[in-house]
Short mmCIF file of N, CA and C in Angstrom, two decimals:
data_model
loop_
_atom_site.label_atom_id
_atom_site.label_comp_id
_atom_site.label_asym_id
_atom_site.label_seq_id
_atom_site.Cartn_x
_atom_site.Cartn_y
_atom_site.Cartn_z
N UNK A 1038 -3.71 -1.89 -21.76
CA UNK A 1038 -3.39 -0.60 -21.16
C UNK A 1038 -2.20 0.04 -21.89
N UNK A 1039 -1.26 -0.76 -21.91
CA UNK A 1039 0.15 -0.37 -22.96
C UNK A 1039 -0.43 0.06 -24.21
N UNK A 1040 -1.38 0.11 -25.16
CA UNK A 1040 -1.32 0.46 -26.07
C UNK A 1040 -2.20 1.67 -25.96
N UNK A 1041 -3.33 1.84 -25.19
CA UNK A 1041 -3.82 3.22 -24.97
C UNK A 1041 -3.02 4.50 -24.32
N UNK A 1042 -2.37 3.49 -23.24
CA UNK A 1042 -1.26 4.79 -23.09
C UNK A 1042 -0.22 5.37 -24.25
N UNK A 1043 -0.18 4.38 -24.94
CA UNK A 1043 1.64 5.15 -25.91
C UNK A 1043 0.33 6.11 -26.79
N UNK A 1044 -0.50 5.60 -26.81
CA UNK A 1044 -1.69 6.31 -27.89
C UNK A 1044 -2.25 8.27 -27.27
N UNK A 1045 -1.32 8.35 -26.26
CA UNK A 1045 -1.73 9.48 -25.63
C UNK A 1045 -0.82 10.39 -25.70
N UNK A 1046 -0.94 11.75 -25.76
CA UNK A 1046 0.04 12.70 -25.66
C UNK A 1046 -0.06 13.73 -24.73
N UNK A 1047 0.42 13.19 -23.06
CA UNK A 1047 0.21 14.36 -22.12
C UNK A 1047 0.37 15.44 -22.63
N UNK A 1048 1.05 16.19 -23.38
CA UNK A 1048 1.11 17.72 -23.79
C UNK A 1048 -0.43 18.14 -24.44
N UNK A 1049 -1.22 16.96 -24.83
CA UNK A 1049 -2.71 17.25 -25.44
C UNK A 1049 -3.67 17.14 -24.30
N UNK A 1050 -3.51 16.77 -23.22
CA UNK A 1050 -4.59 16.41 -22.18
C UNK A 1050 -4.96 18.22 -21.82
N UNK A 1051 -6.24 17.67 -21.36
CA UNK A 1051 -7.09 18.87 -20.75
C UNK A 1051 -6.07 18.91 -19.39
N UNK A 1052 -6.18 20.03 -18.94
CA UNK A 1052 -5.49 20.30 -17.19
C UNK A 1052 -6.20 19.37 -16.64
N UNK A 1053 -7.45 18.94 -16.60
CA UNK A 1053 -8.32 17.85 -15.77
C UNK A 1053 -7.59 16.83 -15.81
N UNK A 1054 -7.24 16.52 -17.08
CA UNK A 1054 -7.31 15.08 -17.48
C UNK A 1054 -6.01 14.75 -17.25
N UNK A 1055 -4.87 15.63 -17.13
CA UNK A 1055 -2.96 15.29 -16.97
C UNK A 1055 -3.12 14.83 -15.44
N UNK A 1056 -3.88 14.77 -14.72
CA UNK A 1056 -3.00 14.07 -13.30
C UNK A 1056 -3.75 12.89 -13.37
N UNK A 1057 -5.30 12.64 -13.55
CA UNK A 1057 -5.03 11.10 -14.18
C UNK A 1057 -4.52 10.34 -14.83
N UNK A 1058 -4.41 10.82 -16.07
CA UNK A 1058 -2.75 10.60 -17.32
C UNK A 1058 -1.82 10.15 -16.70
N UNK A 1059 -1.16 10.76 -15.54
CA UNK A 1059 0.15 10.15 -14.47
C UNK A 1059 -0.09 9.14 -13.54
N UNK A 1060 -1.37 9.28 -12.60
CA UNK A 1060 -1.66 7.93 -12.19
C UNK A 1060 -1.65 7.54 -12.49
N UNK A 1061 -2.62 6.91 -13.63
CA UNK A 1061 -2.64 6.04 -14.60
C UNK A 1061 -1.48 5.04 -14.56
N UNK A 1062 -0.93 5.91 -15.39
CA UNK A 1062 1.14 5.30 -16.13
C UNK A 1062 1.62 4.92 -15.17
N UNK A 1063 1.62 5.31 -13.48
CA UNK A 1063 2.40 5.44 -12.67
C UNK A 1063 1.59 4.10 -12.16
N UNK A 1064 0.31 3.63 -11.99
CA UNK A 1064 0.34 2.05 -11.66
C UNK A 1064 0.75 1.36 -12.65
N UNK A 1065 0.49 1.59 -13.89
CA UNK A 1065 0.76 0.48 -14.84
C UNK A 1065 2.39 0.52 -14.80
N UNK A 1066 3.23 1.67 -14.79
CA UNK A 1066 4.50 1.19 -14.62
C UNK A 1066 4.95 0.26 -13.01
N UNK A 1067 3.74 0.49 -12.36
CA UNK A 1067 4.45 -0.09 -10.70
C UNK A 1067 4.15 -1.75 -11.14
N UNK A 1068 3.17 -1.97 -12.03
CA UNK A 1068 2.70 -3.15 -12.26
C UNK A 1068 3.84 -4.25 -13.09
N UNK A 1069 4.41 -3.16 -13.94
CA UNK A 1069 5.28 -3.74 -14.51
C UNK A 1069 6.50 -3.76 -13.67
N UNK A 1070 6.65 -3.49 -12.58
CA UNK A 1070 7.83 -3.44 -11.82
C UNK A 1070 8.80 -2.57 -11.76
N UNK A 1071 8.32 -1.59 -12.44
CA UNK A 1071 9.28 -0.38 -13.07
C UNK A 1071 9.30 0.95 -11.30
N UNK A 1072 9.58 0.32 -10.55
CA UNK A 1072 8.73 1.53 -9.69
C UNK A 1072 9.73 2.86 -9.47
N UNK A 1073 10.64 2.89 -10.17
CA UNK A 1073 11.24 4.34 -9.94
C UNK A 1073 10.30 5.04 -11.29
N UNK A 1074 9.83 4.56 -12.12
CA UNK A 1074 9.06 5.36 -12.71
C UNK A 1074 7.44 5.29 -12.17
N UNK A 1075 7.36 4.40 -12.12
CA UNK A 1075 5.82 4.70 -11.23
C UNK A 1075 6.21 5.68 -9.74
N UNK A 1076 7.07 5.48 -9.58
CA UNK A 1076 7.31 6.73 -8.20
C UNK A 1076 7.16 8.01 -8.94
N UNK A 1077 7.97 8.44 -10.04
CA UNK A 1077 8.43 9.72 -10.64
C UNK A 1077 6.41 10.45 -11.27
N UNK A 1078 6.11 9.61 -11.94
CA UNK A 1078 4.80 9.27 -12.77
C UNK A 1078 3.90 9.61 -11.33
N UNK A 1079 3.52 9.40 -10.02
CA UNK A 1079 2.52 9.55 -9.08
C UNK A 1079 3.02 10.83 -8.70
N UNK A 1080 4.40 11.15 -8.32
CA UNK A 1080 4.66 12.63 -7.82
C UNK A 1080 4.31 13.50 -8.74
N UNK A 1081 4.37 13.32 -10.89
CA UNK A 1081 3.99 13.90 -11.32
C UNK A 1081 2.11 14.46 -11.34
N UNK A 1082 1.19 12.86 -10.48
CA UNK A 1082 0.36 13.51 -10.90
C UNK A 1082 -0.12 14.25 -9.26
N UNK A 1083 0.79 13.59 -8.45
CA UNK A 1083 0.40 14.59 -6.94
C UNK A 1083 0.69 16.42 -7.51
N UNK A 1084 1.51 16.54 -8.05
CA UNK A 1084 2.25 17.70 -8.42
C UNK A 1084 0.90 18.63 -9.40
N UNK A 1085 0.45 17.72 -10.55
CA UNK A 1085 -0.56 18.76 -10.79
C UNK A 1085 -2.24 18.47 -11.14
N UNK A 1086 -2.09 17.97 -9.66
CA UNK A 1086 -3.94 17.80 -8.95
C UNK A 1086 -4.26 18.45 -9.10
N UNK A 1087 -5.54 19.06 -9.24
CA UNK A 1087 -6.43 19.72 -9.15
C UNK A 1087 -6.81 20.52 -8.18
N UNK A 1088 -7.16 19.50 -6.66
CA UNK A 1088 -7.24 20.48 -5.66
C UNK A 1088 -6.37 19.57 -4.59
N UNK A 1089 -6.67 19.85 -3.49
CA UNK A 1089 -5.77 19.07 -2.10
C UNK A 1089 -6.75 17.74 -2.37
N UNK A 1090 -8.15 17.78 -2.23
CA UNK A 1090 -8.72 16.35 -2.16
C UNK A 1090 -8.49 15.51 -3.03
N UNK A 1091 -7.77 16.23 -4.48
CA UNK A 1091 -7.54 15.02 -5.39
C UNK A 1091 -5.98 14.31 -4.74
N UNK A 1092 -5.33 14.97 -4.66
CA UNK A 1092 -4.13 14.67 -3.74
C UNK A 1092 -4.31 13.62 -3.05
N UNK A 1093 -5.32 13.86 -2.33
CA UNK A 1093 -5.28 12.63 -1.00
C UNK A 1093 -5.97 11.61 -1.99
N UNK A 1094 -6.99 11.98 -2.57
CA UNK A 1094 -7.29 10.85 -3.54
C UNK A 1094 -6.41 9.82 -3.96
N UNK A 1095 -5.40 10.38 -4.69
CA UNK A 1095 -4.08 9.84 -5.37
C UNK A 1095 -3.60 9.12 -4.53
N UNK A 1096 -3.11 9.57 -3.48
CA UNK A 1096 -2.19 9.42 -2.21
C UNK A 1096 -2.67 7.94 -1.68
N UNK A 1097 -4.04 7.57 -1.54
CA UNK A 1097 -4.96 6.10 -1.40
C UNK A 1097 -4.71 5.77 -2.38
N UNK A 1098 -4.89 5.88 -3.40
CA UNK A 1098 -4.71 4.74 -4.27
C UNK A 1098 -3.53 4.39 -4.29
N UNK A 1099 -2.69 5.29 -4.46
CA UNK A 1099 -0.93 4.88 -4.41
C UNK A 1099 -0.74 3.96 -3.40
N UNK A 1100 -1.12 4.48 -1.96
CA UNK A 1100 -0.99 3.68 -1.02
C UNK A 1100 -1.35 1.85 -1.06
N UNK A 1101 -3.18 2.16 -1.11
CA UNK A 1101 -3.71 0.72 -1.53
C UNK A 1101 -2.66 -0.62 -2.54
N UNK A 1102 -2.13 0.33 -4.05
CA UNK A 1102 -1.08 -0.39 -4.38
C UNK A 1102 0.02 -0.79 -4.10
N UNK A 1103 0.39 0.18 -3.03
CA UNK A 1103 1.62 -0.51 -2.34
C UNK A 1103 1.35 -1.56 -0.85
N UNK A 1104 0.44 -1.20 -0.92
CA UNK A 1104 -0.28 -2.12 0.27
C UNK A 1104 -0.28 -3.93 -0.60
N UNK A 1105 -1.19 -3.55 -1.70
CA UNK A 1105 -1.60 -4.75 -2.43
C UNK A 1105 -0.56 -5.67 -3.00
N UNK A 1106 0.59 -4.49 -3.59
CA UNK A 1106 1.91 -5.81 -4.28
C UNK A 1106 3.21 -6.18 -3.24
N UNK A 1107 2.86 -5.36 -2.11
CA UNK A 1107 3.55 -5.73 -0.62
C UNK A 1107 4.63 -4.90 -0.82
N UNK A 1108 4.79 -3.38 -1.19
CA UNK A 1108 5.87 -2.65 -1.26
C UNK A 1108 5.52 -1.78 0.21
N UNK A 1109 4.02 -1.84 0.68
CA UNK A 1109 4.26 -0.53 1.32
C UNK A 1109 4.91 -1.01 2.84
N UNK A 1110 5.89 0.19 3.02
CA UNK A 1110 6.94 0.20 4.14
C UNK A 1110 6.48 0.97 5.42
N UNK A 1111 7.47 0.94 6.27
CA UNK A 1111 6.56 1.41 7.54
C UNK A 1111 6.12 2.84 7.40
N UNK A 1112 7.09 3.23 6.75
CA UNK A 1112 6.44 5.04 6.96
C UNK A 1112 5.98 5.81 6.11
N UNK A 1113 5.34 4.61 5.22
CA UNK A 1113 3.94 4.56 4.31
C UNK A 1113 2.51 4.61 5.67
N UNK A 1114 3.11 3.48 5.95
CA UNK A 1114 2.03 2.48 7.20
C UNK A 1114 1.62 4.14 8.23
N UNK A 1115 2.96 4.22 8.45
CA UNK A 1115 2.75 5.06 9.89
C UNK A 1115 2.14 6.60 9.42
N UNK A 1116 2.46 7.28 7.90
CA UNK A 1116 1.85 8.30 7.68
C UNK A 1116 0.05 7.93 7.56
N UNK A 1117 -0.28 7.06 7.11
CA UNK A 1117 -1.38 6.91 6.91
C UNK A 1117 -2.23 7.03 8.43
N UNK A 1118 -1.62 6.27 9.20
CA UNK A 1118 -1.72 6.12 10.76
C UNK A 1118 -2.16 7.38 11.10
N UNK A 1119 -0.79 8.63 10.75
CA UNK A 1119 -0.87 10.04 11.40
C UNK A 1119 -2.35 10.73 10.77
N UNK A 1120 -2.70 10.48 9.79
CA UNK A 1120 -3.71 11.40 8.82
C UNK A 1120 -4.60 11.04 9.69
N UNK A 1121 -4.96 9.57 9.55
CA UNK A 1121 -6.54 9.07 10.19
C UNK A 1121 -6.51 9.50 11.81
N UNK A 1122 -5.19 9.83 12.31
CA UNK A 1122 -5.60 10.43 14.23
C UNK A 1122 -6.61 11.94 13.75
#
């Protein structure tokens, strides 16, 4: 994954393709433990989604990973809670 990413130049991505570009980076940096940049890297690609559903898209997966490496906190827990009432 490290070497396809450095191999990329967000300033070249299609508008489609830049908020996957940031997910992307933004797990592989959470993976590496880096998570103030995987935080910075997911707001970048919440910031330029496409529409609201890609948003929430993002927003699950982000979540799921913080669920999965045991970061997510309660008011991760409890927003998710509020959406699904």
């Amino acid at each position: 994954v490290k070497r396809y990413l450095k191999q990329i130049r967000p300033e070249e991505l299609k508008k489609a393709e830049l908020p996957w570009y940031h997910l992307v980076y933004g797990l592989y940096q959470s993976e590496l433990g880096k998570i103030a940049e995987a935080e910075e890297a997911f707001q970048k690609a919440f910031q330029c989604a496409l529409d609201e559903q890609q948003v929430h898209l993002f927003e699950s997966v982000v979540l799921r990973e913080k669920i999965f490496s045991g970061r997510a906190d309660e008011g991760a827990l409890q927003s998710l809670e509020e959406r699904l009432k």
